[in-house]
Amino acid sequence: MTGREIEVEVDGTGVAVPEGALLLAAVRAAGVELPSLCSDDRIGPVGSCRTCLVRADGSVVAACVTPAASGAHVEAAADDLRQLRRDAVELIASALPPRALTGDNPSELAEVCRSLDIGPDTARAAGGRGADDSHPYVRLDRDLCIACGRCVRMCAEVQGTFALTLTGRGADTVVAPGTGGPWAESDCVACGGCVDTCPTGAITEPGPGRGLTSAHRPAGTRTTCGYCGVGCALDVVASDGEVTAVLPARDGPVNRGHACVKGRFAHGYLTSPERLTRPLWRRDGRLEPVTWDEALGHVARGLRAAVADGGADSVAAISSARATNEENYLVQKLMRSVIGTNNVDNCSRLCHSPSAAGLTASFGLSGGTDSFDDVERADCLLVVGANPVEAHPVVGARLLQRVLHGAKLIVADPRAVGLALHADVHLRPRPGTNVALFHGLAHILLTERLADEEFLRERATGLSELTELLDDYPPDRVAEITGVPATDLVAAARLYGRAQQPAIVYGLGVTEHRHGTDGVRSLANLAILRGAVGTDRGYGVNPLRGQNNVQGASDMGALPDLLPGYGKVTDPGARSRAEAVWGVRIPDRPGLRIPDMFAAARAGDLRALWVIGEDVCTTDPDSNRVTEALRACPLVVCNELFLSETARHADVVLPAASWLEKEGTFVNFDRRFQRVRPAVPPPGEAWSDFDIIRALAAAMEADLGCPHPADALAECGRIAPVFAGLSHERLDREGAVPWPCPHPGRPGLDKLYEERFATPDGRAHLSAAPYLPPGEQPDDDYPLLLVTGRRWAHYNSGSMTRRGGNLTLDPVDHLDLHPDDAARYNVRNGAQLTVESRHGQARLIARVSEQTAPGQVFSSFHFPASGVNRLTSDHTDTVTSCPEYKVTAVRVSGAVHEAAGQGASAQTAT
Ligand code: SF4
């Protein structure tokens, strides 16, 4: 498409369509509906079913593959054309069994047949090709397959998994997994793309959502996915208070009609019998159901007593990157204005706090620099410390498509993550050596004169200090530190340095280190050196946020040193803005960060801790010490969906609503505010966190105002000018709006810094921080380096994804180890291992895999019973206290038992 429009005449009506559009778009723009059984806007056209025939300038053509020519005369409604189309559809339908067209099949084909007066008796085939029921989320009825190939193309052209193929000949052609066996054993990652595009009901979601697709569905509730930070827009179909199906929104700004196995299918937890439905209060050592009044009264008394005994700073709250913006806003307001402390933090402390610190220092604001759509123009992607194919699947799919369409790809990751298979250069640094790696690349950019001298002169600062530092990082030395061959470093630097539109996308492999903030800043150096940030060249520097609202939780000021909109609590001007709105004095001393809260509890200085929606005993590092902290704290209050490991240690557990049951907004990884809306009511007496926070304030005889979440966002905008243009009403009208957005009548900023950087001097700041080693190194006692992260089917502590079909897809936490290490330690694939670090022990199932390099092992932490975070250390980023999850020295032992299956026991253990 060129951006220009052309005029086409359809049945005598003139329509304008973009240059390059197909006739099908022109005909539809004229209001004429055509069947098009082999086409879907999300994939390329093939013109195989011949059901969209029209006449263009005298010739009968398939509208779905014929480009619209300027001034073309198109006939669509003529009787002969309608008959041709009807014949084509009738021929297709006749090869199917009667159930293809009966009333309980809501398929596109059945609808087309009804519109063309093709009756169910047309479908007369006997069938008998059987079904594949092996997969929890995808059912194949081979008799309904018309071999249109839409599913195969969705899998290839949108998802990029290439799991499906068409097999057989002629009328026997049918879709099948490319691996040949049952669907459940195929490469399918259950994104639901095939389910959503299938026009006949051959591929469906089993259960009540059977046959529903994003094109053919009953009215649903538009909301934003509550799993990862991609922020997919979803349409939720519900019936009798239960979710029937979750469908990808075709107009979702990031997902564009796509989703992944979590957002699309992992909603079974909503109706789990393990959901908490009543408040619980620990009496005589047991958590017992009580009324809300009893629970809140007890918490309010406990908080008052803590303040009376130890002062306001003896109370702390851990807010949640899973909760809405409005909930995060309200909890920090309660802590600051009612309790009188800045002891509020959120779990971005554990993932992207180095991004906030690093990006702010380099560029001025804490968010990614660009809209993700800009990546479509990138000719070179540098993907660092991220496995988006598994952890951010919709972004992973879009990045992969960009590569398949010609962009160069550099992957920097110790593991052979999914995208690495498609990389032009895969850099595999030793865990903990990122800063040296980035300095090595920067050294080559400078020495090979690939830096943008004009940009550096006009818009950046710090070049001389960096140049001096980089003298110490020639390729050979960097190769020694990182283990990356010097030739690969040079190849990668040249690819990035010579690209016209380079893009940097990074993940927790950059941040979760002892020097994570230095990692972010030295990575940002590369974009500054190339002038690929704040210009129309490239896609800047963009973090992939782990949880759905990591960005928003911090934007809202759920941080111990920052108010809503990132004003410092130490800045009298920032404080006075909030004080004017709240009508109270705000403490000027920064509060405790999450790791410091636990330390204070262990030291006896913290008397009350409120944990909102985080299973800190499972997901925080050195988790034995976290548990110790909770035991030492006199009052622990927990808002939760389930009786998590953390909730088990609480004195009061408050049952909370999930993201599908409440109102508000999230901010995704590219700074877009999007609405969250309730599709179903919460179970039993569960409340939204918003209502819980307000009710707790009321129990303390305080009024937080903001009766509705919309009021909270509006109030936040009065404190933080960057959000002043946002409102629920605007988001309802416009969909997604990025921040900064200071004016209600003007769009938010997709791309930052086009005129100046937001630093005090308006310049991008190069960082000259030297490489320093990680907190742990392997030695004779602990010879392996453990890296932790997510797998595709699960999400963090797995409290939601383990309660449904995803458990079938991935039932245990594995320890991946290289075949050389498996041989060295006599580990068999599938054996149950004891893994030990200097901090604790975990039990994992061995998976021998070349995805990890020799000397390194990898595990997820989705099953609390495996205890992976008992292994991780208390080393933290020197700037932000983000834990060093990515470098732990471990050893394996006990490779003697065959795996008995960890999933079922883990399921019941939480
Ligand atoms: Fe949800 Fe992320 Fe999957 Fe999108 S990619 S559906 S936001 S988990």
GROMACS .gro file of N, CA, C and O in nm, residues 260-262 387 389-393 415 786-796 801 806 809-810 812-817 844-847 849 851-852 857-863:
model
  180
  260CYS      N    1  -0.243  -1.545   2.225
  260CYS     CA    2  -0.161  -1.662   2.257
  260CYS      C    3  -0.238  -1.753   2.350
  260CYS      O    4  -0.348  -1.721   2.395
  261VAL      N    5  -0.177  -1.864   2.383
  261VAL     CA    6  -0.245  -1.967   2.461
  261VAL      C    7  -0.291  -1.917   2.597
  261VAL      O    8  -0.386  -1.971   2.654
  262LYS      N    9  -0.228  -1.813   2.648
  262LYS     CA   10  -0.267  -1.764   2.781
  262LYS      C   11  -0.392  -1.677   2.770
  262LYS      O   12  -0.498  -1.709   2.825
  387ASN      N   13   1.291  -1.370   2.524
  387ASN     CA   14   1.244  -1.485   2.449
  387ASN      C   15   1.097  -1.461   2.413
  387ASN      O   16   1.008  -1.528   2.462
  389VAL      N   17   0.907  -1.522   2.174
  389VAL     CA   18   0.826  -1.629   2.115
  389VAL      C   19   0.750  -1.704   2.225
  389VAL      O   20   0.637  -1.748   2.205
  390GLU      N   21   0.810  -1.715   2.345
  390GLU     CA   22   0.741  -1.782   2.455
  390GLU      C   23   0.680  -1.685   2.555
  390GLU      O   24   0.570  -1.705   2.603
  391ALA      N   25   0.753  -1.579   2.588
  391ALA     CA   26   0.709  -1.493   2.698
  391ALA      C   27   0.617  -1.380   2.653
  391ALA      O   28   0.538  -1.330   2.732
  392HIS      N   29   0.629  -1.337   2.529
  392HIS     CA   30   0.543  -1.231   2.474
  392HIS      C   31   0.501  -1.276   2.334
  392HIS      O   32   0.542  -1.217   2.233
  393PRO      N   33   0.422  -1.383   2.325
  393PRO     CA   34   0.408  -1.453   2.197
  393PRO      C   35   0.357  -1.369   2.081
  393PRO      O   36   0.400  -1.390   1.967
  415ARG      N   37   2.084  -1.838   2.570
  415ARG     CA   38   2.014  -1.958   2.523
  415ARG      C   39   1.977  -1.947   2.375
  415ARG      O   40   1.960  -1.837   2.322
  786LEU      N   41   2.266  -2.099   3.665
  786LEU     CA   42   2.121  -2.110   3.641
  786LEU      C   43   2.066  -1.976   3.593
  786LEU      O   44   2.091  -1.872   3.654
  787VAL      N   45   1.988  -1.982   3.485
  787VAL     CA   46   1.910  -1.868   3.437
  787VAL      C   47   1.764  -1.907   3.452
  787VAL      O   48   1.727  -2.020   3.421
  788THR      N   49   1.678  -1.817   3.500
  788THR     CA   50   1.535  -1.850   3.511
  788THR      C   51   1.455  -1.764   3.415
  788THR      O   52   1.498  -1.658   3.373
  789GLY      N   53   1.335  -1.813   3.382
  789GLY     CA   54   1.248  -1.739   3.291
  789GLY      C   55   1.117  -1.811   3.271
  789GLY      O   56   1.086  -1.906   3.343
  790ARG      N   57   1.040  -1.766   3.172
  790ARG     CA   58   0.906  -1.823   3.150
  790ARG      C   59   0.904  -1.922   3.035
  790ARG      O   60   0.984  -1.913   2.944
  791ARG      N   61   0.807  -2.015   3.041
  791ARG     CA   62   0.776  -2.103   2.928
  791ARG      C   63   0.645  -2.057   2.865
  791ARG      O   64   0.565  -1.989   2.928
  792TRP      N   65   0.619  -2.104   2.745
  792TRP     CA   66   0.509  -2.049   2.666
  792TRP      C   67   0.371  -2.075   2.725
  792TRP      O   68   0.281  -1.992   2.713
  793ALA      N   69   0.351  -2.188   2.794
  793ALA     CA   70   0.215  -2.222   2.837
  793ALA      C   71   0.178  -2.161   2.971
  793ALA      O   72   0.061  -2.161   3.008
  794HIS      N   73   0.277  -2.111   3.045
  794HIS     CA   74   0.247  -2.066   3.182
  794HIS      C   75   0.290  -1.922   3.204
  794HIS      O   76   0.361  -1.862   3.125
  795TYR      N   77   0.245  -1.876   3.320
  795TYR     CA   78   0.266  -1.736   3.352
  795TYR      C   79   0.309  -1.724   3.497
  795TYR      O   80   0.234  -1.765   3.588
  796ASN      N   81   0.427  -1.674   3.519
  796ASN     CA   82   0.482  -1.650   3.654
  796ASN      C   83   0.457  -1.766   3.750
  796ASN      O   84   0.494  -1.878   3.720
  801THR      N   85  -0.257  -2.014   3.518
  801THR     CA   86  -0.239  -2.105   3.404
  801THR      C   87  -0.232  -2.252   3.446
  801THR      O   88  -0.250  -2.340   3.361
  806ASN      N   89  -0.383  -2.551   3.027
  806ASN     CA   90  -0.240  -2.526   3.011
  806ASN      C   91  -0.156  -2.623   3.092
  806ASN      O   92  -0.042  -2.651   3.059
  809LEU      N   93  -0.067  -2.900   2.882
  809LEU     CA   94   0.034  -2.867   2.781
  809LEU      C   95   0.174  -2.865   2.839
  809LEU      O   96   0.272  -2.894   2.771
  810ASP      N   97   0.186  -2.828   2.966
  810ASP     CA   98   0.318  -2.820   3.028
  810ASP      C   99   0.300  -2.847   3.178
  810ASP      O  100   0.271  -2.757   3.256
  812VAL      N  101   0.506  -2.954   3.430
  812VAL     CA  102   0.612  -2.946   3.532
  812VAL      C  103   0.711  -2.834   3.500
  812VAL      O  104   0.718  -2.786   3.388
  813ASP      N  105   0.785  -2.792   3.600
  813ASP     CA  106   0.904  -2.708   3.577
  813ASP      C  107   1.020  -2.801   3.542
  813ASP      O  108   1.052  -2.894   3.618
  814HIS      N  109   1.082  -2.773   3.428
  814HIS     CA  110   1.199  -2.853   3.386
  814HIS      C  111   1.328  -2.778   3.415
  814HIS      O  112   1.330  -2.655   3.419
  815LEU      N  113   1.435  -2.853   3.428
  815LEU     CA  114   1.569  -2.794   3.425
  815LEU      C  115   1.631  -2.834   3.292
  815LEU      O  116   1.657  -2.952   3.268
  816ASP      N  117   1.650  -2.736   3.203
  816ASP     CA  118   1.717  -2.763   3.076
  816ASP      C  119   1.866  -2.767   3.099
  816ASP      O  120   1.922  -2.675   3.162
  817LEU      N  121   1.931  -2.870   3.049
  817LEU     CA  122   2.078  -2.872   3.056
  817LEU      C  123   2.135  -2.935   2.931
  817LEU      O  124   2.069  -3.016   2.864
  844LEU      N  125   1.346  -3.053   4.030
  844LEU     CA  126   1.308  -3.026   3.892
  844LEU      C  127   1.325  -3.151   3.807
  844LEU      O  128   1.399  -3.242   3.843
  845ILE      N  129   1.257  -3.151   3.693
  845ILE     CA  130   1.267  -3.263   3.601
  845ILE      C  131   1.367  -3.227   3.491
  845ILE      O  132   1.356  -3.120   3.429
  846ALA      N  133   1.462  -3.314   3.466
  846ALA     CA  134   1.568  -3.285   3.369
  846ALA      C  135   1.515  -3.287   3.226
  846ALA      O  136   1.436  -3.374   3.190
  847ARG      N  137   1.558  -3.188   3.151
  847ARG     CA  138   1.532  -3.192   3.006
  847ARG      C  139   1.664  -3.164   2.936
  847ARG      O  140   1.719  -3.053   2.947
  849SER      N  141   1.890  -3.065   2.651
  849SER     CA  142   1.857  -2.980   2.538
  849SER      C  143   1.976  -2.896   2.499
  849SER      O  144   2.049  -2.846   2.585
  851GLN      N  145   1.941  -2.616   2.377
  851GLN     CA  146   1.899  -2.476   2.389
  851GLN      C  147   1.989  -2.401   2.488
  851GLN      O  148   2.011  -2.281   2.474
  852THR      N  149   2.038  -2.472   2.589
  852THR     CA  150   2.130  -2.407   2.683
  852THR      C  151   2.274  -2.441   2.643
  852THR      O  152   2.300  -2.547   2.587
  857VAL      N  153   2.233  -2.378   3.289
  857VAL     CA  154   2.105  -2.449   3.297
  857VAL      C  155   1.994  -2.345   3.304
  857VAL      O  156   2.017  -2.229   3.339
  858PHE      N  157   1.874  -2.387   3.267
  858PHE     CA  158   1.761  -2.294   3.264
  858PHE      C  159   1.640  -2.360   3.327
  858PHE      O  160   1.613  -2.478   3.305
  859SER      N  161   1.565  -2.281   3.403
  859SER     CA  162   1.439  -2.332   3.456
  859SER      C  163   1.334  -2.222   3.463
  859SER      O  164   1.367  -2.104   3.483
  860SER      N  165   1.209  -2.262   3.448
  860SER     CA  166   1.098  -2.172   3.478
  860SER      C  167   1.066  -2.184   3.627
  860SER      O  168   1.124  -2.265   3.699
  861PHE      N  169   0.970  -2.101   3.672
  861PHE     CA  170   0.934  -2.102   3.815
  861PHE      C  171   0.782  -2.100   3.828
  861PHE      O  172   0.726  -2.029   3.910
  862HIS      N  173   0.717  -2.179   3.741
  862HIS     CA  174   0.571  -2.174   3.735
  862HIS      C  175   0.502  -2.263   3.839
  862HIS      O  176   0.382  -2.253   3.859
  863PHE      N  177   0.578  -2.353   3.900
  863PHE     CA  178   0.520  -2.449   3.994
  863PHE      C  179   0.581  -2.428   4.132
  863PHE      O  180   0.697  -2.461   4.154
   0.00000   0.00000   0.00000
